[in-house]
Amino acid sequence: MQNQNSDTAAAGLLAGCGAYLIWGVAPLYFKLLGDLSAPEILAHRSIWSLLLALILLALLGKLRGLRAVFASRKTMLALLVSTALISTNWLIFIWSVTNDHLLDASLGYYINPLISVLLGVVVLGERLRPLQWIAVALAAVGIAYELWQFGSLPLVALGVATTFGFYGLVRKQTPVDSLTGLTVETLYLLPLAVGFLFWTTSPTSNLLDNSWQLNGLLLLAGPITLTPLLLFNIAARRLNLSTLGFLQYLGPTLMFFLAVLLFNEPFDKTKLVTFIFVWVALGFYSADALILRRKRRALRKKPL
């Protein structure tokens, strides 16, 4: 039994690392599409993700789940809201990669857990523990320092963090699995995506006029979107939340190194100070999660 649990955890760890590894190196893919506008890339990402999602649902025998979603007006409305949030998040992220602002996007994904904690307080009425308050305060100081130095907020970072934070909040309260939910979300985006590609004057909007290499890259948008999602679902079923929480820093860390070392984005003293505040904040946040996990484990072992 113990070996079985170990194998399950190992499989979950591999799946989780795979998911965040793909998310972390995804900028390499979007960088290859740098000649296209962010909305055009988003349109293709929506279309090919929908097609692949429908194929996977059919193979998994889960197409009936779509009927249940379509039958619930409340669920459809919630997914309409989540569609607006995730499409905005995708658009900001794609734009950040193709316009040399990946460093800001990585900052956004670093502070996303703290944004989610704040949303829990504001929207769900949750209470922050002392270490969580310290983490949020330190991150706020880092953002304020950048505002003081540059006279403007890191809008890309805040946009990425808030849209993904609200998206997670909405999806958490919507009783739909990730693959089915993403299918409906991309289905919502389909008319906008097709309409954009039809009306835009971009020379690459017509697949028949493109090279097979470019069309191949565009088709990869589906697997790039769905593969990490499926791996994450495998990991979420096999790992405890604290382990999964630590893995989430792998993605923005890879983005950070890509931005600084490969894409040569400017990384000055001000940026360094902001990141240091955020990294220290995440240290407190992670410490709080570890302490809470140990307390709960001790309570479970305590004899009645």
Short mmCIF file of C-alpha atoms in Angstrom, two decimals:
data_model
loop_
_atom_site.label_atom_id
_atom_site.label_comp_id
_atom_site.label_asym_id
_atom_site.label_seq_id
_atom_site.Cartn_x
_atom_site.Cartn_y
_atom_site.Cartn_z
CA MET A 1 0.00 0.00 0.00
CA GLN A 2 2.85 2.34 0.89
CA ASN A 3 4.62 1.60 -2.41
CA GLN A 4 1.40 2.32 -4.27
CA ASN A 5 1.09 5.69 -2.51
CA SER A 6 4.72 6.47 -3.33
CA ASP A 7 4.18 5.61 -6.99
CA THR A 8 1.07 7.78 -7.07
CA ALA A 9 2.93 10.71 -5.52
CA ALA A 10 5.86 10.25 -7.91
CA ALA A 11 3.52 10.23 -10.91
CA GLY A 12 1.83 13.35 -9.56
CA LEU A 13 5.16 15.08 -9.06
CA LEU A 14 6.26 14.28 -12.61
CA ALA A 15 2.94 15.50 -14.00
CA GLY A 16 3.09 18.70 -11.94
CA CYS A 17 6.66 19.43 -12.99
CA GLY A 18 5.70 18.75 -16.59
CA ALA A 19 2.75 21.12 -16.42
CA TYR A 20 4.70 24.03 -14.95
CA LEU A 21 7.69 23.31 -17.18
CA ILE A 22 5.50 23.69 -20.28
CA TRP A 23 3.87 26.84 -18.88
CA GLY A 24 7.31 28.19 -18.06
CA VAL A 25 8.81 27.65 -21.51
CA ALA A 26 5.64 28.55 -23.45
CA PRO A 27 7.10 32.04 -24.14
CA LEU A 28 9.57 30.34 -26.49
CA TYR A 29 6.62 29.23 -28.60
CA PHE A 30 4.89 32.61 -28.60
CA LYS A 31 8.18 34.32 -29.41
CA LEU A 32 8.28 32.32 -32.65
CA LEU A 33 4.97 33.95 -33.58
CA GLY A 34 6.29 37.43 -32.85
CA ASP A 35 5.43 38.72 -36.34
CA LEU A 36 1.72 38.20 -35.61
CA SER A 37 -0.31 40.52 -33.42
CA ALA A 38 -1.37 39.35 -29.96
CA PRO A 39 -5.10 39.30 -30.89
CA GLU A 40 -4.36 37.16 -33.95
CA ILE A 41 -2.34 34.67 -31.89
CA LEU A 42 -5.15 34.62 -29.32
CA ALA A 43 -7.70 33.88 -32.06
CA HIS A 44 -5.70 30.88 -33.26
CA ARG A 45 -5.09 29.70 -29.70
CA SER A 46 -8.84 29.73 -29.05
CA ILE A 47 -9.77 27.87 -32.25
CA TRP A 48 -7.17 25.10 -32.07
CA SER A 49 -7.63 24.65 -28.31
CA LEU A 50 -11.37 24.17 -28.87
CA LEU A 51 -10.81 21.62 -31.62
CA LEU A 52 -8.35 19.60 -29.53
CA ALA A 53 -10.54 19.85 -26.42
CA LEU A 54 -13.55 18.46 -28.31
CA ILE A 55 -11.43 15.57 -29.63
CA LEU A 56 -10.18 14.78 -26.11
CA LEU A 57 -13.69 14.93 -24.64
CA ALA A 58 -14.87 12.52 -27.32
CA LEU A 59 -11.98 10.12 -26.68
CA LEU A 60 -12.58 10.26 -22.92
CA GLY A 61 -16.33 9.78 -23.34
CA LYS A 62 -17.08 13.09 -21.64
CA LEU A 63 -19.03 14.90 -24.36
CA ARG A 64 -22.22 14.34 -22.35
CA GLY A 65 -20.78 16.62 -19.70
CA LEU A 66 -21.22 19.51 -22.12
CA ARG A 67 -24.97 18.92 -22.16
CA ALA A 68 -25.15 19.31 -18.40
CA VAL A 69 -23.25 22.58 -18.64
CA PHE A 70 -25.46 23.90 -21.45
CA ALA A 71 -28.55 23.01 -19.41
CA SER A 72 -27.49 25.20 -16.48
CA ARG A 73 -27.94 28.93 -17.06
CA LYS A 74 -25.99 29.71 -13.89
CA THR A 75 -23.02 27.60 -14.99
CA MET A 76 -23.05 29.07 -18.49
CA LEU A 77 -23.07 32.59 -17.04
CA ALA A 78 -20.17 31.76 -14.72
CA LEU A 79 -18.19 30.34 -17.64
CA LEU A 80 -18.96 33.44 -19.69
CA VAL A 81 -17.32 35.50 -16.94
CA SER A 82 -14.37 33.10 -16.74
CA THR A 83 -14.04 33.30 -20.54
CA ALA A 84 -13.64 37.08 -20.35
CA LEU A 85 -11.02 36.69 -17.63
CA ILE A 86 -8.91 33.93 -19.18
CA SER A 87 -8.99 35.49 -22.66
CA THR A 88 -7.81 38.79 -21.19
CA ASN A 89 -5.09 36.94 -19.29
CA TRP A 90 -3.98 35.14 -22.45
CA LEU A 91 -3.99 38.38 -24.43
CA ILE A 92 -1.87 40.24 -21.87
CA PHE A 93 0.57 37.34 -21.60
CA ILE A 94 0.95 36.91 -25.37
CA TRP A 95 1.45 40.66 -25.76
CA SER A 96 4.06 40.67 -22.99
CA VAL A 97 6.09 37.96 -24.75
CA THR A 98 5.94 39.47 -28.23
CA ASN A 99 6.66 42.99 -26.93
CA ASP A 100 9.60 42.19 -24.61
CA HIS A 101 7.72 42.40 -21.31
CA LEU A 102 8.04 38.77 -20.23
CA LEU A 103 9.82 39.90 -17.06
CA ASP A 104 6.67 41.76 -16.03
CA ALA A 105 4.54 38.71 -16.80
CA SER A 106 6.78 36.53 -14.63
CA LEU A 107 6.36 39.04 -11.80
CA GLY A 108 2.60 38.77 -12.29
CA TYR A 109 2.61 35.01 -11.92
CA TYR A 110 4.84 35.28 -8.85
CA ILE A 111 2.37 37.57 -7.09
CA ASN A 112 -0.70 35.65 -8.29
CA PRO A 113 -0.91 33.48 -5.13
CA LEU A 114 -0.93 36.62 -3.00
CA ILE A 115 -3.64 38.17 -5.17
CA SER A 116 -5.67 34.98 -4.71
CA VAL A 117 -5.25 35.27 -0.94
CA LEU A 118 -6.50 38.86 -1.04
CA LEU A 119 -9.48 37.87 -3.16
CA GLY A 120 -10.32 35.24 -0.57
CA VAL A 121 -10.44 37.99 2.05
CA VAL A 122 -12.40 40.52 0.00
CA VAL A 123 -14.81 38.21 -1.83
CA LEU A 124 -15.12 35.12 0.37
CA GLY A 125 -14.64 36.78 3.75
CA GLU A 126 -11.63 34.64 4.65
CA ARG A 127 -9.20 35.76 7.34
CA LEU A 128 -5.48 36.14 6.77
CA ARG A 129 -3.02 34.57 9.15
CA PRO A 130 -0.12 36.77 10.40
CA LEU A 131 2.47 35.41 7.97
CA GLN A 132 0.04 35.90 5.09
CA TRP A 133 -0.40 39.56 6.09
CA ILE A 134 3.38 39.99 6.10
CA ALA A 135 3.61 38.38 2.65
CA VAL A 136 0.93 40.63 1.17
CA ALA A 137 2.49 43.73 2.77
CA LEU A 138 5.97 42.93 1.41
CA ALA A 139 4.63 42.39 -2.10
CA ALA A 140 2.74 45.68 -1.87
CA VAL A 141 5.94 47.46 -0.82
CA GLY A 142 7.74 45.99 -3.83
CA ILE A 143 5.03 47.21 -6.21
CA ALA A 144 4.96 50.62 -4.49
CA TYR A 145 8.74 50.91 -4.87
CA GLU A 146 8.44 50.41 -8.62
CA LEU A 147 5.65 53.00 -8.73
CA TRP A 148 7.88 55.45 -6.84
CA GLN A 149 10.86 54.85 -9.11
CA PHE A 150 9.11 54.78 -12.48
CA GLY A 151 6.01 56.84 -11.73
CA SER A 152 3.78 54.05 -13.01
CA LEU A 153 2.48 50.69 -11.86
CA PRO A 154 3.69 47.43 -13.44
CA LEU A 155 0.43 47.10 -15.37
CA VAL A 156 1.37 43.90 -17.19
CA ALA A 157 2.23 42.16 -13.91
CA LEU A 158 -0.92 43.38 -12.18
CA GLY A 159 -3.04 42.54 -15.22
CA VAL A 160 -1.71 38.98 -15.39
CA ALA A 161 -2.08 38.44 -11.64
CA THR A 162 -5.56 39.92 -11.20
CA THR A 163 -7.15 38.31 -14.26
CA PHE A 164 -5.76 34.89 -13.35
CA GLY A 165 -6.67 35.40 -9.69
CA PHE A 166 -10.28 36.28 -10.49
CA TYR A 167 -10.38 33.45 -13.03
CA GLY A 168 -9.33 30.96 -10.37
CA LEU A 169 -11.95 32.36 -7.99
CA VAL A 170 -14.76 32.02 -10.54
CA ARG A 171 -13.73 28.54 -11.65
CA LYS A 172 -13.36 27.39 -8.04
CA GLN A 173 -17.04 28.13 -7.50
CA THR A 174 -18.17 26.59 -10.80
CA PRO A 175 -18.86 22.81 -10.67
CA VAL A 176 -17.21 21.96 -13.99
CA ASP A 177 -13.99 20.02 -14.61
CA SER A 178 -11.08 21.86 -16.22
CA LEU A 179 -11.27 20.28 -19.68
CA THR A 180 -15.03 20.73 -20.04
CA GLY A 181 -14.78 24.27 -18.72
CA LEU A 182 -12.02 25.17 -21.15
CA THR A 183 -14.06 23.68 -23.99
CA VAL A 184 -17.01 25.94 -23.19
CA GLU A 185 -14.74 28.95 -22.74
CA THR A 186 -13.09 28.48 -26.12
CA LEU A 187 -16.52 27.83 -27.63
CA TYR A 188 -17.58 31.25 -26.36
CA LEU A 189 -14.47 32.72 -28.00
CA LEU A 190 -15.01 30.93 -31.32
CA PRO A 191 -17.23 33.54 -33.05
CA LEU A 192 -14.93 36.35 -31.92
CA ALA A 193 -11.85 34.46 -33.09
CA VAL A 194 -13.30 33.53 -36.48
CA GLY A 195 -14.71 37.03 -36.94
CA PHE A 196 -11.36 38.61 -36.14
CA LEU A 197 -9.46 36.39 -38.57
CA PHE A 198 -12.06 37.05 -41.27
CA TRP A 199 -12.09 40.83 -40.93
CA THR A 200 -8.49 41.60 -40.02
CA THR A 201 -6.15 42.86 -42.70
CA SER A 202 -3.25 40.77 -41.40
CA PRO A 203 -1.53 38.88 -44.26
CA THR A 204 -1.23 35.77 -42.06
CA SER A 205 -4.92 35.49 -41.15
CA ASN A 206 -5.65 33.25 -44.15
CA LEU A 207 -4.14 29.81 -43.58
CA LEU A 208 -4.17 29.09 -47.32
CA ASP A 209 -1.70 31.92 -47.89
CA ASN A 210 0.70 30.86 -45.14
CA SER A 211 3.70 28.57 -45.29
CA TRP A 212 3.20 25.09 -43.86
CA GLN A 213 5.76 25.92 -41.17
CA LEU A 214 3.72 28.88 -39.91
CA ASN A 215 0.46 26.91 -40.03
CA GLY A 216 2.14 24.12 -38.11
CA LEU A 217 3.18 26.57 -35.42
CA LEU A 218 -0.35 27.97 -35.21
CA LEU A 219 -1.83 24.48 -34.84
CA LEU A 220 0.54 23.85 -31.93
CA ALA A 221 -1.40 26.44 -29.93
CA GLY A 222 -3.89 23.70 -29.04
CA PRO A 223 -1.40 21.25 -27.50
CA ILE A 224 0.55 24.09 -25.86
CA THR A 225 -2.66 25.12 -24.09
CA LEU A 226 -4.19 21.75 -23.21
CA THR A 227 -1.18 19.54 -22.41
CA PRO A 228 -0.13 21.41 -19.24
CA LEU A 229 -3.77 21.64 -18.17
CA LEU A 230 -4.20 17.86 -18.38
CA LEU A 231 -0.88 17.27 -16.58
CA PHE A 232 -1.91 19.70 -13.86
CA ASN A 233 -5.18 17.82 -13.34
CA ILE A 234 -3.22 14.58 -12.91
CA ALA A 235 -0.92 16.27 -10.39
CA ALA A 236 -3.80 17.87 -8.48
CA ARG A 237 -5.37 14.43 -7.88
CA ARG A 238 -2.12 12.88 -6.64
CA LEU A 239 -0.30 15.62 -4.70
CA ASN A 240 -1.18 17.54 -1.57
CA LEU A 241 -1.87 21.25 -1.99
CA SER A 242 1.35 22.39 -0.31
CA THR A 243 3.52 20.43 -2.76
CA LEU A 244 1.46 21.73 -5.66
CA GLY A 245 1.83 25.21 -4.22
CA PHE A 246 5.62 25.01 -4.34
CA LEU A 247 5.58 23.71 -7.90
CA GLN A 248 3.64 26.78 -9.07
CA TYR A 249 6.80 28.89 -8.71
CA LEU A 250 8.55 26.81 -11.38
CA GLY A 251 6.63 28.51 -14.20
CA PRO A 252 7.42 32.16 -13.39
CA THR A 253 11.00 31.23 -12.47
CA LEU A 254 11.57 29.77 -15.93
CA MET A 255 9.95 32.85 -17.47
CA PHE A 256 12.23 35.06 -15.39
CA PHE A 257 15.39 33.32 -16.62
CA LEU A 258 14.15 33.31 -20.22
CA ALA A 259 13.45 37.05 -20.05
CA VAL A 260 16.81 37.98 -18.50
CA LEU A 261 19.22 35.43 -19.98
CA LEU A 262 17.74 34.58 -23.38
CA PHE A 263 15.58 37.53 -24.42
CA ASN A 264 17.92 40.11 -22.80
CA GLU A 265 15.11 42.18 -21.33
CA PRO A 266 16.35 45.07 -19.16
CA PHE A 267 16.73 44.09 -15.51
CA ASP A 268 17.89 47.10 -13.53
CA LYS A 269 18.23 47.83 -9.82
CA THR A 270 14.61 48.92 -9.48
CA LYS A 271 13.34 45.68 -10.98
CA LEU A 272 15.70 43.71 -8.75
CA VAL A 273 14.39 45.42 -5.60
CA THR A 274 10.78 44.75 -6.64
CA PHE A 275 11.50 41.08 -7.29
CA ILE A 276 13.40 40.71 -4.00
CA PHE A 277 10.41 42.04 -2.06
CA VAL A 278 8.11 39.65 -3.92
CA TRP A 279 10.45 36.67 -3.45
CA VAL A 280 10.73 37.35 0.29
CA ALA A 281 6.94 37.72 0.42
CA LEU A 282 6.56 34.31 -1.21
CA GLY A 283 8.97 32.91 1.36
CA PHE A 284 6.63 34.02 4.17
CA TYR A 285 3.64 32.74 2.21
CA SER A 286 5.25 29.33 1.73
CA ALA A 287 6.34 29.18 5.37
CA ASP A 288 2.75 29.81 6.43
CA ALA A 289 1.56 26.97 4.18
CA LEU A 290 4.14 24.59 5.68
CA ILE A 291 3.24 25.53 9.26
CA LEU A 292 -0.46 25.05 8.55
CA ARG A 293 0.20 21.67 6.95
CA ARG A 294 2.21 20.46 9.96
CA LYS A 295 -0.49 21.62 12.38
CA ARG A 296 -3.17 19.76 10.45
CA ARG A 297 -1.00 16.64 10.26
CA ALA A 298 -0.42 16.79 14.02
CA LEU A 299 -4.16 17.11 14.65
CA ARG A 300 -4.87 14.06 12.48
CA LYS A 301 -2.30 11.99 14.40
CA LYS A 302 -3.55 13.16 17.80
CA PRO A 303 -5.51 10.36 19.53
CA LEU A 304 -9.17 11.03 20.26
#
